[in-house]
Short mmCIF file of C-alpha atoms and ligand atoms in Angstrom, two decimals:
data_model
loop_
_atom_site.label_atom_id
_atom_site.label_comp_id
_atom_site.label_asym_id
_atom_site.label_seq_id
_atom_site.Cartn_x
_atom_site.Cartn_y
_atom_site.Cartn_z
CA MET A 4 -34.83 22.27 10.46
CA ARG A 5 -31.47 23.86 11.33
CA VAL A 6 -29.42 24.51 8.20
CA MET A 7 -25.79 25.62 8.13
CA VAL A 8 -25.03 27.58 4.96
CA THR A 9 -21.29 27.97 4.42
CA GLY A 10 -20.30 30.94 2.30
CA GLY A 11 -23.74 32.51 2.84
CA ALA A 12 -22.35 36.05 2.52
CA GLY A 13 -21.08 35.36 -1.02
CA PHE A 14 -23.00 35.55 -4.29
CA ILE A 15 -24.87 32.23 -4.58
CA GLY A 16 -24.99 31.60 -0.83
CA ALA A 17 -26.65 34.97 -0.08
CA ASN A 18 -29.23 34.35 -2.80
CA PHE A 19 -29.81 30.89 -1.28
CA VAL A 20 -30.42 32.44 2.15
CA HIS A 21 -32.96 34.95 0.76
CA ARG A 22 -34.78 32.36 -1.34
CA THR A 23 -34.90 29.84 1.52
CA LEU A 24 -36.28 32.38 4.00
CA ALA A 25 -38.92 33.40 1.43
CA THR A 26 -40.09 29.86 0.67
CA ARG A 27 -39.34 27.67 3.73
CA PRO A 28 -40.68 29.04 7.02
CA ASP A 29 -39.59 25.89 8.90
CA VAL A 30 -35.87 26.49 8.25
CA HIS A 31 -33.52 28.19 10.72
CA ILE A 32 -30.33 29.37 9.02
CA VAL A 33 -26.84 29.63 10.46
CA VAL A 34 -24.40 31.20 8.00
CA LEU A 35 -20.73 30.30 8.47
CA ASP A 36 -18.58 32.69 6.46
CA LYS A 37 -14.98 33.87 6.78
CA MET A 38 -16.03 37.24 5.34
CA THR A 39 -13.20 37.30 2.78
CA TYR A 40 -12.93 40.01 0.11
CA ALA A 41 -15.70 38.09 -1.77
CA ALA A 42 -18.26 38.39 1.04
CA ASN A 43 -20.51 41.40 1.43
CA ALA A 44 -22.26 41.95 4.76
CA GLN A 45 -24.81 44.17 2.98
CA SER A 46 -26.07 41.14 1.04
CA LEU A 47 -27.48 39.70 4.28
CA ALA A 48 -28.42 43.01 5.96
CA PRO A 49 -32.13 42.78 4.99
CA VAL A 50 -32.43 39.42 6.84
CA ALA A 51 -29.89 40.02 9.62
CA ASP A 52 -32.51 39.58 12.37
CA ARG A 53 -33.75 36.27 10.90
CA ILE A 54 -30.45 34.36 10.68
CA GLU A 55 -27.34 33.67 12.76
CA LEU A 56 -24.13 34.86 11.10
CA VAL A 57 -20.98 33.19 12.42
CA GLU A 58 -17.76 34.74 11.14
CA GLY A 59 -15.22 31.95 10.87
CA ASP A 60 -13.18 29.62 8.68
CA ILE A 61 -14.62 26.31 7.45
CA ALA A 62 -11.13 24.86 8.02
CA ASP A 63 -11.42 25.64 11.76
CA THR A 64 -12.25 22.10 12.85
CA ALA A 65 -13.27 22.95 16.43
CA LEU A 66 -15.66 25.68 15.28
CA VAL A 67 -17.15 23.55 12.51
CA ASP A 68 -17.57 20.57 14.83
CA SER A 69 -19.40 22.65 17.45
CA LEU A 70 -21.76 24.11 14.84
CA ALA A 71 -22.42 20.72 13.21
CA ALA A 72 -23.40 19.26 16.58
CA ASN A 73 -26.52 21.43 16.43
CA THR A 74 -27.32 21.18 12.69
CA ASP A 75 -29.62 18.99 10.55
CA LEU A 76 -28.21 19.93 7.15
CA VAL A 77 -25.03 21.56 5.82
CA VAL A 78 -25.20 23.26 2.41
CA HIS A 79 -21.59 23.96 1.46
CA PHE A 80 -21.15 26.99 -0.82
CA ALA A 81 -18.00 28.48 0.74
CA ALA A 82 -15.06 28.52 -1.65
CA GLU A 83 -12.39 30.59 -3.22
CA SER A 84 -14.28 30.91 -6.50
CA HIS A 85 -12.41 33.07 -9.04
CA ASN A 86 -10.20 31.43 -11.68
CA ASP A 87 -8.08 34.55 -12.26
CA ASN A 88 -7.19 34.74 -8.56
CA SER A 89 -6.26 31.05 -8.51
CA LEU A 90 -3.77 31.70 -11.32
CA ALA A 91 -2.19 34.59 -9.38
CA ASP A 92 -1.93 32.63 -6.09
CA PRO A 93 -3.51 29.19 -5.52
CA THR A 94 -2.70 29.04 -1.77
CA SER A 95 -6.10 30.04 -0.39
CA PHE A 96 -7.81 27.77 -2.95
CA VAL A 97 -6.07 24.69 -1.55
CA HIS A 98 -6.83 25.81 2.01
CA THR A 99 -10.53 26.61 1.60
CA ASN A 100 -11.65 24.30 -1.18
CA LEU A 101 -9.73 21.20 -0.05
CA VAL A 102 -8.82 21.56 3.64
CA GLY A 103 -12.09 23.39 4.38
CA THR A 104 -14.19 20.70 2.71
CA PHE A 105 -12.27 18.00 4.59
CA SER A 106 -13.04 19.76 7.87
CA LEU A 107 -16.77 19.92 7.07
CA LEU A 108 -16.86 16.26 6.03
CA GLU A 109 -15.28 15.18 9.31
CA ALA A 110 -17.83 17.23 11.26
CA VAL A 111 -20.88 15.86 9.40
CA ARG A 112 -19.44 12.35 9.73
CA THR A 113 -19.05 12.75 13.50
CA HIS A 114 -22.56 14.13 14.02
CA GLY A 115 -24.47 12.23 11.31
CA VAL A 116 -25.53 15.42 9.52
CA ARG A 117 -26.97 15.50 5.96
CA TYR A 118 -24.57 17.34 3.62
CA HIS A 119 -24.99 18.91 0.19
CA HIS A 120 -21.86 19.85 -1.72
CA ILE A 121 -21.97 22.73 -4.22
CA SER A 122 -19.58 22.28 -7.11
CA THR A 123 -18.93 23.42 -10.64
CA ASP A 124 -19.00 22.15 -14.22
CA GLU A 125 -15.35 23.23 -14.49
CA VAL A 126 -14.27 19.92 -12.91
CA TYR A 127 -14.84 18.39 -16.37
CA GLY A 128 -12.39 20.69 -18.18
CA ASP A 129 -13.63 22.20 -21.43
CA LEU A 130 -15.25 21.26 -24.76
CA GLU A 131 -14.46 22.26 -28.33
CA LEU A 132 -16.76 24.94 -29.77
CA ASP A 133 -18.21 22.52 -32.33
CA ASP A 134 -18.41 19.47 -30.05
CA PRO A 135 -21.98 18.12 -30.17
CA ASP A 136 -21.53 16.64 -26.69
CA ARG A 137 -22.22 18.32 -23.37
CA PHE A 138 -21.05 17.41 -19.85
CA THR A 139 -23.01 14.66 -18.08
CA GLU A 140 -22.65 13.00 -14.69
CA THR A 141 -20.35 10.38 -16.28
CA THR A 142 -17.93 12.79 -18.01
CA ALA A 143 -14.35 12.21 -16.81
CA TYR A 144 -12.82 14.80 -14.48
CA ASN A 145 -10.19 16.93 -16.27
CA PRO A 146 -9.84 20.30 -14.49
CA SER A 147 -7.70 23.06 -16.02
CA SER A 148 -7.05 25.74 -13.40
CA PRO A 149 -5.97 25.64 -9.73
CA TYR A 150 -9.55 26.68 -8.87
CA SER A 151 -11.19 23.87 -10.80
CA ALA A 152 -8.58 21.33 -9.64
CA THR A 153 -9.33 22.12 -5.99
CA LYS A 154 -13.08 21.90 -6.65
CA ALA A 155 -12.56 18.54 -8.38
CA GLY A 156 -10.53 17.34 -5.39
CA SER A 157 -13.25 18.44 -3.00
CA ASP A 158 -15.87 16.47 -4.99
CA LEU A 159 -13.68 13.36 -4.74
CA LEU A 160 -13.33 13.82 -0.98
CA VAL A 161 -17.13 13.86 -0.70
CA ARG A 162 -17.45 10.68 -2.78
CA ALA A 163 -14.86 8.93 -0.59
CA TRP A 164 -16.58 10.01 2.66
CA VAL A 165 -19.88 8.64 1.32
CA ARG A 166 -18.40 5.31 0.34
CA SER A 167 -15.94 4.77 3.20
CA PHE A 168 -17.81 6.37 6.11
CA GLY A 169 -21.45 6.37 5.03
CA VAL A 170 -21.75 10.16 5.06
CA GLN A 171 -25.23 11.23 3.82
CA ALA A 172 -24.14 13.51 0.99
CA THR A 173 -25.19 14.67 -2.45
CA ILE A 174 -23.17 16.72 -4.97
CA SER A 175 -24.26 19.20 -7.62
CA ASN A 176 -22.11 20.62 -10.43
CA CYS A 177 -23.56 23.79 -11.92
CA SER A 178 -22.69 26.02 -14.86
CA ASN A 179 -22.03 29.80 -14.77
CA ASN A 180 -24.47 31.72 -12.56
CA TYR A 181 -25.59 35.32 -12.99
CA GLY A 182 -27.94 37.56 -11.02
CA PRO A 183 -27.91 39.97 -8.04
CA TYR A 184 -25.14 40.15 -5.38
CA GLN A 185 -22.38 38.74 -7.66
CA HIS A 186 -18.90 40.11 -6.96
CA ILE A 187 -17.84 42.62 -9.62
CA GLU A 188 -14.61 40.72 -10.36
CA LYS A 189 -16.77 38.22 -12.33
CA PHE A 190 -17.48 38.66 -16.05
CA ILE A 191 -21.08 39.89 -16.21
CA PRO A 192 -21.10 42.25 -13.19
CA ARG A 193 -17.64 43.53 -14.14
CA GLN A 194 -18.87 44.60 -17.58
CA ILE A 195 -22.16 46.04 -16.25
CA THR A 196 -20.35 48.11 -13.60
CA ASN A 197 -17.72 49.13 -16.17
CA VAL A 198 -20.44 50.60 -18.39
CA LEU A 199 -22.13 52.25 -15.38
CA SER A 200 -18.72 53.75 -14.42
CA GLY A 201 -17.81 54.97 -17.93
CA ILE A 202 -15.13 52.27 -18.38
CA ARG A 203 -15.00 50.17 -21.57
CA PRO A 204 -15.87 46.46 -21.03
CA LYS A 205 -12.94 44.03 -21.28
CA LEU A 206 -13.06 40.86 -23.40
CA TYR A 207 -10.38 38.20 -22.86
CA GLY A 208 -8.60 36.78 -25.95
CA HIS A 209 -10.76 36.27 -29.03
CA GLY A 210 -14.00 36.35 -27.04
CA LYS A 211 -15.37 33.18 -28.63
CA ASN A 212 -15.26 31.25 -25.33
CA VAL A 213 -18.68 29.89 -24.44
CA ARG A 214 -20.27 29.73 -20.98
CA ASP A 215 -23.60 28.06 -20.17
CA TRP A 216 -25.47 30.76 -18.21
CA ILE A 217 -28.05 29.99 -15.54
CA HIS A 218 -29.91 32.42 -13.28
CA VAL A 219 -28.82 32.04 -9.65
CA HIS A 220 -32.45 31.46 -8.55
CA ASP A 221 -32.70 28.45 -10.88
CA HIS A 222 -29.46 27.07 -9.40
CA ASN A 223 -30.71 27.47 -5.83
CA ASP A 224 -34.11 25.93 -6.60
CA ALA A 225 -32.26 22.95 -8.09
CA VAL A 226 -30.16 22.64 -4.93
CA TRP A 227 -33.32 22.37 -2.79
CA THR A 228 -34.76 19.83 -5.24
CA ILE A 229 -31.65 17.67 -4.80
CA ILE A 230 -31.72 18.05 -1.00
CA ASP A 231 -35.41 17.07 -0.95
CA LYS A 232 -35.40 14.29 -3.53
CA GLY A 233 -31.83 13.39 -4.53
CA GLN A 234 -30.30 9.99 -3.90
CA ILE A 235 -27.54 9.88 -1.27
CA GLY A 236 -24.10 9.48 -2.83
CA GLU A 237 -25.23 10.76 -6.23
CA THR A 238 -24.13 13.67 -8.39
CA TYR A 239 -26.54 15.91 -10.33
CA LEU A 240 -25.58 18.40 -13.04
CA ILE A 241 -27.43 21.73 -13.00
CA GLY A 242 -27.79 23.76 -16.21
CA ALA A 243 -30.43 25.72 -18.10
CA ASP A 244 -29.34 25.41 -21.76
CA GLY A 245 -27.93 28.94 -21.67
CA GLU A 246 -24.87 28.72 -23.92
CA ALA A 247 -23.56 32.09 -25.13
CA ASP A 248 -20.15 33.30 -26.24
CA ASN A 249 -18.47 36.08 -24.27
CA ARG A 250 -18.49 38.58 -27.12
CA THR A 251 -22.25 38.22 -27.55
CA VAL A 252 -22.77 38.75 -23.80
CA ILE A 253 -20.73 41.98 -23.85
CA GLU A 254 -22.53 43.23 -26.96
CA THR A 255 -25.90 42.50 -25.32
CA ILE A 256 -24.92 44.40 -22.15
CA LEU A 257 -23.80 47.36 -24.30
CA GLU A 258 -27.03 47.27 -26.31
CA LEU A 259 -29.22 47.05 -23.17
CA THR A 260 -27.38 50.03 -21.66
CA GLY A 261 -27.75 52.15 -24.81
CA GLN A 262 -24.07 52.02 -25.85
CA PRO A 263 -22.55 51.23 -29.26
CA THR A 264 -22.10 47.45 -29.38
CA ASP A 265 -18.41 47.77 -30.38
CA ALA A 266 -17.49 49.98 -27.39
CA PHE A 267 -15.35 47.32 -25.67
CA ASP A 268 -11.64 46.38 -25.54
CA PHE A 269 -9.98 43.08 -26.35
CA VAL A 270 -7.45 42.34 -23.58
CA THR A 271 -4.81 39.69 -22.90
CA ASP A 272 -6.24 36.22 -22.57
CA ARG A 273 -6.51 34.19 -19.33
CA PRO A 274 -3.73 31.52 -19.25
CA GLY A 275 -5.22 28.06 -19.88
CA HIS A 276 -8.60 29.69 -20.66
CA ASP A 277 -11.30 27.00 -20.95
CA LEU A 278 -12.98 27.24 -24.34
CA ARG A 279 -16.52 26.01 -23.73
CA TYR A 280 -18.72 24.64 -20.95
CA ALA A 281 -22.09 23.02 -21.67
CA ILE A 282 -24.31 21.06 -19.28
CA ASP A 283 -26.73 18.26 -20.01
CA SER A 284 -29.10 18.36 -17.01
CA THR A 285 -31.38 15.56 -18.22
CA ARG A 286 -30.86 13.51 -15.07
CA LEU A 287 -31.99 16.29 -12.73
CA ARG A 288 -35.01 17.06 -14.93
CA THR A 289 -36.20 13.51 -15.50
CA GLU A 290 -35.38 11.84 -12.17
CA LEU A 291 -36.13 14.73 -9.80
CA GLY A 292 -38.54 16.85 -11.89
CA TRP A 293 -36.61 20.17 -11.75
CA GLN A 294 -37.14 22.73 -14.53
CA PRO A 295 -35.44 26.13 -14.89
CA GLN A 296 -37.81 29.12 -14.70
CA PHE A 297 -35.57 32.02 -15.83
CA LEU A 298 -35.09 30.95 -19.43
CA ASP A 299 -34.91 34.33 -21.19
CA PHE A 300 -31.24 35.29 -20.80
CA ARG A 301 -31.76 38.75 -22.34
CA THR A 302 -34.50 39.59 -19.81
CA GLY A 303 -32.37 38.13 -17.00
CA LEU A 304 -29.44 40.31 -18.09
CA ALA A 305 -31.68 43.41 -18.25
CA ASP A 306 -32.93 42.69 -14.70
CA THR A 307 -29.35 42.18 -13.52
CA ILE A 308 -28.28 45.50 -15.09
CA ASP A 309 -31.20 47.17 -13.23
CA TRP A 310 -30.07 45.55 -9.96
CA TYR A 311 -26.52 46.95 -10.31
CA ARG A 312 -27.89 50.34 -11.40
CA ASN A 313 -30.17 50.46 -8.33
CA ASN A 314 -27.62 49.11 -5.83
CA GLN A 315 -24.55 51.25 -6.44
CA ASN A 316 -23.81 51.43 -2.70
CA TRP A 317 -23.33 47.65 -2.76
CA TRP A 318 -20.60 47.66 -5.44
CA GLN A 319 -19.14 51.17 -5.75
CA PRO A 320 -16.73 50.72 -2.78
CA LEU A 321 -15.23 47.66 -4.54
CA LYS A 322 -14.83 49.07 -8.04
CA ALA A 323 -11.50 50.92 -7.94
CA ALA A 324 -9.65 48.13 -6.12
CA THR A 325 -11.09 45.47 -8.45
CA GLU A 326 -10.06 47.35 -11.60
CA ASN A 327 -6.63 48.25 -10.17
CA LYS A 328 -5.99 44.55 -9.56
CA TYR A 329 -6.91 43.66 -13.15
CA ALA A 330 -4.76 46.52 -14.45
CA THR A 331 -1.60 44.87 -13.06
CA THR A 332 -1.87 41.96 -15.55
CA GLU A 333 -4.33 43.03 -18.25
CA LYS A 334 -3.23 44.80 -21.44
CA VAL A 335 -5.49 46.11 -24.20
CA VAL A 336 -4.67 44.41 -27.54
CA GLU A 337 -5.72 45.41 -31.05
P1 NAD B 495 -18.26 33.80 -3.89
O1 NAD B 495 -16.80 33.97 -4.09
O2 NAD B 495 -19.18 34.89 -4.31
O3 NAD B 495 -18.57 33.51 -2.34
C1 NAD B 495 -17.79 32.64 -1.60
C2 NAD B 495 -18.08 32.87 -0.12
O4 NAD B 495 -17.30 31.92 0.64
C3 NAD B 495 -17.68 34.27 0.38
O5 NAD B 495 -18.71 34.82 1.18
C4 NAD B 495 -16.42 34.00 1.22
O6 NAD B 495 -16.25 34.93 2.29
C5 NAD B 495 -16.69 32.60 1.74
N1 NAD B 495 -15.46 31.90 2.11
C6 NAD B 495 -14.32 31.81 1.38
N2 NAD B 495 -13.39 31.12 2.06
C7 NAD B 495 -13.98 30.72 3.23
C8 NAD B 495 -13.54 29.96 4.35
N3 NAD B 495 -12.29 29.44 4.40
N4 NAD B 495 -14.40 29.75 5.37
C9 NAD B 495 -15.66 30.27 5.33
N5 NAD B 495 -16.13 31.01 4.30
C10 NAD B 495 -15.28 31.23 3.26
O7 NAD B 495 -18.64 32.43 -4.60
P2 NAD B 495 -19.97 32.02 -5.41
O8 NAD B 495 -19.83 32.47 -6.81
O9 NAD B 495 -21.15 32.42 -4.61
O10 NAD B 495 -19.81 30.43 -5.41
C11 NAD B 495 -20.38 29.66 -4.35
C12 NAD B 495 -20.11 28.19 -4.63
O11 NAD B 495 -20.70 27.82 -5.86
C13 NAD B 495 -18.63 27.83 -4.74
O12 NAD B 495 -18.44 26.57 -4.15
C14 NAD B 495 -18.39 27.74 -6.25
O13 NAD B 495 -17.34 26.85 -6.55
C15 NAD B 495 -19.73 27.21 -6.71
N6 NAD B 495 -20.14 27.53 -8.08
C16 NAD B 495 -20.15 28.83 -8.50
C17 NAD B 495 -20.61 29.13 -9.77
C18 NAD B 495 -20.67 30.56 -10.28
O14 NAD B 495 -20.97 30.77 -11.45
N7 NAD B 495 -20.42 31.56 -9.45
C19 NAD B 495 -21.04 28.10 -10.64
C20 NAD B 495 -21.00 26.77 -10.17
C21 NAD B 495 -20.56 26.51 -8.89
O1 DAU B 496 -18.64 27.32 -14.78
C1 DAU B 496 -18.84 27.61 -13.43
C2 DAU B 496 -17.78 28.61 -12.97
O2 DAU B 496 -18.16 29.86 -13.54
C3 DAU B 496 -17.68 28.71 -11.45
O3 DAU B 496 -17.21 27.49 -10.94
C4 DAU B 496 -16.75 29.84 -11.02
O4 DAU B 496 -16.76 29.99 -9.61
C5 DAU B 496 -17.22 31.13 -11.68
O5 DAU B 496 -16.32 32.19 -11.38
C6 DAU B 496 -17.31 30.94 -13.19
O6 DAU B 496 -15.99 30.73 -13.76
P1 DAU B 496 -15.56 31.46 -15.13
O7 DAU B 496 -14.09 31.53 -15.15
O8 DAU B 496 -16.28 30.89 -16.28
O9 DAU B 496 -16.23 32.92 -14.83
P2 DAU B 496 -15.70 34.42 -15.05
O10 DAU B 496 -16.83 35.31 -14.67
O11 DAU B 496 -14.39 34.68 -14.40
O12 DAU B 496 -15.48 34.49 -16.63
C7 DAU B 496 -16.51 34.12 -17.54
C8 DAU B 496 -15.92 34.19 -18.95
O13 DAU B 496 -15.65 35.56 -19.28
C9 DAU B 496 -14.61 33.46 -19.10
O14 DAU B 496 -14.55 32.89 -20.40
C10 DAU B 496 -13.55 34.55 -18.98
C11 DAU B 496 -14.25 35.75 -19.59
N1 DAU B 496 -13.90 37.09 -19.04
C12 DAU B 496 -13.89 37.26 -17.69
C13 DAU B 496 -13.65 38.51 -17.16
C14 DAU B 496 -13.61 38.73 -15.65
C15 DAU B 496 -13.69 38.14 -19.92
O15 DAU B 496 -13.72 37.98 -21.16
N2 DAU B 496 -13.47 39.38 -19.40
C16 DAU B 496 -13.43 39.61 -18.05
O16 DAU B 496 -13.23 40.77 -17.63
#
């Protein structure tokens, strides 16, 4: 089976490549990645001789068409993925998340290729902290940021290409991932690498915002479950019942690294900051039989801290530039 993995040099895509090579000997992987600031060639270095890496833009229709002509399955991870960046400049988000997805859909339509679309729970907007409900496959779309709006639009393109053109596609919307190879602009690796660099962790606003954490391996196993057993045209939510507020996550990282649990700064809040995400993944569990395996968030965090401690060459070159970028907008507040 020839599989094209878009965005395979990014966080979730690189983990998907490693996990697929470890568990599916019949799969040949072609990674298509633009190698933006979010990609890291080192993430694929250990498997460089077992995959094809094509450096290119998913919005390049001629390139995508030629690759799709020789592909059985496209798993589409490539995206501009960081909310804060989308607030600073949404341009690349519209290009990659909307125009890029359109280009892939046209290619899989032309060549009759199976397509799986990776999306996010952020398409549903946010929940109140005390809301007993969680997101399900029937929750109305209500995205808040330019990032989540472009992801929502890309999901709707997929649905239209299924209905109008018979494209063989499935969609998954997952909650917040953590684990190895995540860019240090994101919350958990930013705070871990702050502590490892002697910088105080930074908590946006009041810190009560809740995210529903899932280990990246659980996400990628769910993606293969949907590819293997999902119904064409359907959407599946992926989540592992991992709700935690941001302050608790920072305090746990500080505790696990032997620091005082109050050794962090409150900083200016993210504009339009979504309050809470929570996924009900009953459909995926009951219809397709998926179960998360990495259920102990504290152990998962400890393992992730170890990964960043043991892989400083992977993230050290990015640290100063990442923090300098945050420093242009972020102010410590009392
Ligand atoms: P990431 O930012 O770590 O990686 C994105 C990758 O896409 C990078 O390698 C980048 O170079 C590549 N890319 C960007 N623009 C491209 C283009 N025009 N053409 C080709 N490649 C391009 O992102 P991630 O966190 O690994 O997220 C992967 C996918 O999962 C995204 O679609 C995201 O919306 C979705 N998702 C992420 C999370 C999460 O918690 N990180 C949760 C749910 C869904
Ligand atoms: O829910 C899925 C989404 O999760 C994905 O679609 C996105 O691609 C992914 O980036 C993530 O979005 P978030 O905005 O939730 O993730 P982020 O890591 O940027 O922030 C997580 C929470 O932590 C959020 O409430 C903002 C807060 N935060 C973030 C940073 C970077 C802080 O308090 N301090 C920080 O320094």
